[in-house]
XYZ file of C-alpha atoms in Angstrom:
213
model
C 103.752 103.387 89.888
C 107.216 102.915 90.228
C 109.460 100.066 89.706
C 113.028 99.545 90.921
C 115.330 96.774 89.955
C 117.550 95.316 92.507
C 119.356 92.385 90.559
C 119.715 91.258 86.835
C 118.774 92.978 83.688
C 115.160 94.233 82.061
C 114.161 95.486 79.476
C 110.942 98.150 79.094
C 108.841 99.295 76.060
C 106.268 101.974 76.677
C 103.383 103.315 74.928
C 104.715 106.793 75.941
C 107.596 106.242 73.456
C 110.384 105.039 75.957
C 112.112 101.952 75.402
C 115.171 101.054 78.022
C 117.196 98.453 79.181
C 117.217 98.275 83.019
C 120.629 97.557 85.145
C 120.405 96.672 88.992
C 120.067 99.793 90.670
C 117.920 101.564 88.170
C 114.577 102.777 88.769
C 111.267 103.911 86.517
C 108.697 106.341 87.324
C 105.708 105.544 85.215
C 102.916 107.957 85.562
C 100.062 106.195 83.598
C 97.368 109.145 83.969
C 94.411 108.633 81.910
C 95.732 105.110 80.571
C 98.902 103.633 79.201
C 100.469 100.382 77.820
C 104.094 98.686 78.880
C 105.709 95.896 78.822
C 108.770 94.383 79.863
C 111.493 91.119 79.680
C 114.515 89.796 81.249
C 117.574 90.073 79.239
C 119.379 87.532 80.995
C 118.316 84.176 81.903
C 119.197 84.470 85.636
C 117.241 85.296 89.116
C 115.898 88.724 89.037
C 114.928 90.778 92.217
C 112.637 94.039 91.764
C 109.809 95.837 93.349
C 106.744 97.881 91.993
C 105.205 100.523 94.184
C 101.771 101.594 93.072
C 100.375 105.026 93.904
C 97.186 106.634 93.645
C 97.176 109.779 91.711
C 95.011 112.743 92.657
C 92.048 113.614 90.253
C 94.147 116.049 88.165
C 97.015 113.688 87.178
C 94.820 110.567 86.805
C 93.293 112.087 83.686
C 96.479 113.431 82.176
C 98.385 111.753 79.729
C 101.021 109.296 80.611
C 104.630 109.902 81.265
C 107.728 107.910 82.517
C 111.079 108.815 83.667
C 114.187 106.562 84.155
C 116.551 106.814 86.698
C 120.289 105.696 86.936
C 121.822 104.859 90.014
C 124.237 107.867 89.458
C 121.021 110.263 89.422
C 119.720 108.772 92.466
C 120.280 111.475 95.696
C 121.745 109.516 98.897
C 123.739 109.604 102.018
C 125.268 106.899 103.820
C 122.212 105.444 105.225
C 119.534 105.693 102.444
C 118.744 106.301 98.968
C 115.757 108.825 98.261
C 113.622 107.447 95.475
C 110.602 109.607 96.063
C 110.123 112.570 98.120
C 112.538 114.426 100.448
C 114.418 113.287 103.698
C 117.107 115.197 105.799
C 117.447 117.954 103.172
C 117.972 115.432 100.289
C 115.417 115.396 97.561
C 114.537 112.929 94.924
C 114.979 113.745 91.309
C 111.400 112.743 90.492
C 108.572 115.030 91.965
C 106.154 112.491 93.512
C 102.491 113.109 92.971
C 101.297 112.959 96.411
C 102.672 114.127 100.038
C 105.102 110.946 100.603
C 108.366 109.312 100.852
C 110.025 106.164 99.283
C 113.313 105.246 100.691
C 116.225 102.518 99.996
C 117.468 102.010 103.415
C 120.942 100.058 104.153
C 121.892 99.104 107.409
C 125.428 97.563 107.993
C 125.922 94.865 111.301
C 125.261 96.505 114.561
C 124.153 99.829 112.991
C 121.200 101.762 114.095
C 118.844 104.459 111.889
C 115.939 106.318 112.964
C 113.507 107.503 110.748
C 111.301 110.440 111.785
C 108.552 111.371 109.427
C 107.226 114.687 108.206
C 104.965 116.322 110.503
C 101.901 115.688 107.760
C 102.693 111.998 107.214
C 100.664 109.468 109.241
C 101.058 106.238 107.098
C 104.502 104.193 107.436
C 105.480 101.065 105.973
C 108.737 98.640 104.847
C 109.508 95.606 103.397
C 112.658 93.643 104.256
C 114.983 92.815 100.515
C 117.908 91.539 102.209
C 119.170 90.581 105.653
C 117.278 90.969 108.778
C 115.853 93.903 111.541
C 116.717 92.976 114.681
C 116.215 94.666 118.501
C 112.621 96.009 119.206
C 111.359 95.556 115.299
C 112.361 92.229 114.124
C 111.638 91.405 110.541
C 113.146 89.261 107.589
C 113.430 89.188 103.963
C 110.158 89.419 102.311
C 108.231 90.444 105.167
C 106.109 93.601 104.930
C 105.515 95.684 108.167
C 102.269 98.145 108.097
C 102.719 100.249 111.294
C 99.797 102.062 113.199
C 98.826 105.468 111.727
C 100.869 108.292 113.427
C 104.301 110.094 112.760
C 106.288 109.177 115.826
C 109.761 108.647 115.071
C 110.934 104.740 114.542
C 114.188 103.062 115.302
C 115.369 100.410 113.192
C 118.525 98.125 113.897
C 120.500 95.156 112.532
C 122.755 92.571 114.259
C 124.249 91.247 111.059
C 122.979 94.030 108.375
C 119.592 94.588 106.377
C 118.306 96.283 103.442
C 115.010 97.262 102.767
C 112.239 99.716 101.245
C 110.686 102.428 103.334
C 107.629 104.427 102.557
C 105.693 107.501 104.541
C 103.083 109.298 103.369
C 99.938 111.641 104.244
C 97.236 109.378 104.244
C 94.917 109.815 100.647
C 92.154 111.838 100.513
C 90.180 110.765 97.964
C 87.837 107.779 97.636
C 89.385 104.765 95.970
C 87.629 102.792 92.557
C 89.398 99.936 91.727
C 89.572 98.253 88.266
C 91.611 95.260 86.884
C 94.691 96.799 86.189
C 94.170 100.341 87.692
C 92.794 102.638 90.554
C 91.057 105.789 90.448
C 89.196 108.187 92.608
C 85.760 107.854 90.754
C 83.654 105.376 88.470
C 83.873 107.988 85.605
C 87.762 108.225 85.693
C 88.246 104.581 85.697
C 85.528 103.694 82.825
C 87.506 106.545 80.657
C 91.210 105.055 81.470
C 89.568 101.318 80.683
C 88.525 103.089 77.340
C 92.019 104.254 76.506
C 93.833 101.258 77.145
C 91.305 99.429 74.772
C 91.878 102.268 72.149
C 95.545 101.400 72.953
C 95.490 97.499 72.680
C 93.617 97.795 69.436
C 96.121 100.158 67.857
C 99.160 97.706 69.178
C 97.255 94.558 67.536
C 96.835 96.481 64.294
C 100.521 97.494 64.313
C 101.449 94.007 65.082
C 103.273 94.973 68.432
C 100.854 92.502 69.867
C 98.885 89.542 68.807
């Protein structure tokens, strides 16, 4: 799972041992593995905008210990058009190694600007969500709209009359089955059950310590 904070201030406390105050532009990568517990709270009473992207882990990682990484805006690699949050594009690589063959970009277009995204040859999944402004031209999308493209890896051109900011993801289609739990997704029923048992154990330990009621 990834969390990107667009605006406001946030605080995270995780079972991995990390405790951190989030500011606008920060990102978190939490690889829950076999199970993790985390909580967050607003530090200021004001509107907050943030995004969570849940990523399916391959079998060898979903049974591993949980880990998390926090990245500040200064540590996010970028060019004049996009920030690379996960993956690699136009020879710009993210600080965090993604668990799968995927890209995750934060794209910004100014007024009357155009930009073309060419996915890697291995990618056949593409989506985007607009969080500021509006896309125009051949592809029209407004704030809050999620666009999922047909499978393929053809270049896609984006343009905006007045400017737009959006999150874009592309990836190779996941090769494993998906088994859904209440708060997690796994590749097998056995891994799901093991994860739920570990989360219940963590919950009991936190209640004993008084961290949770």
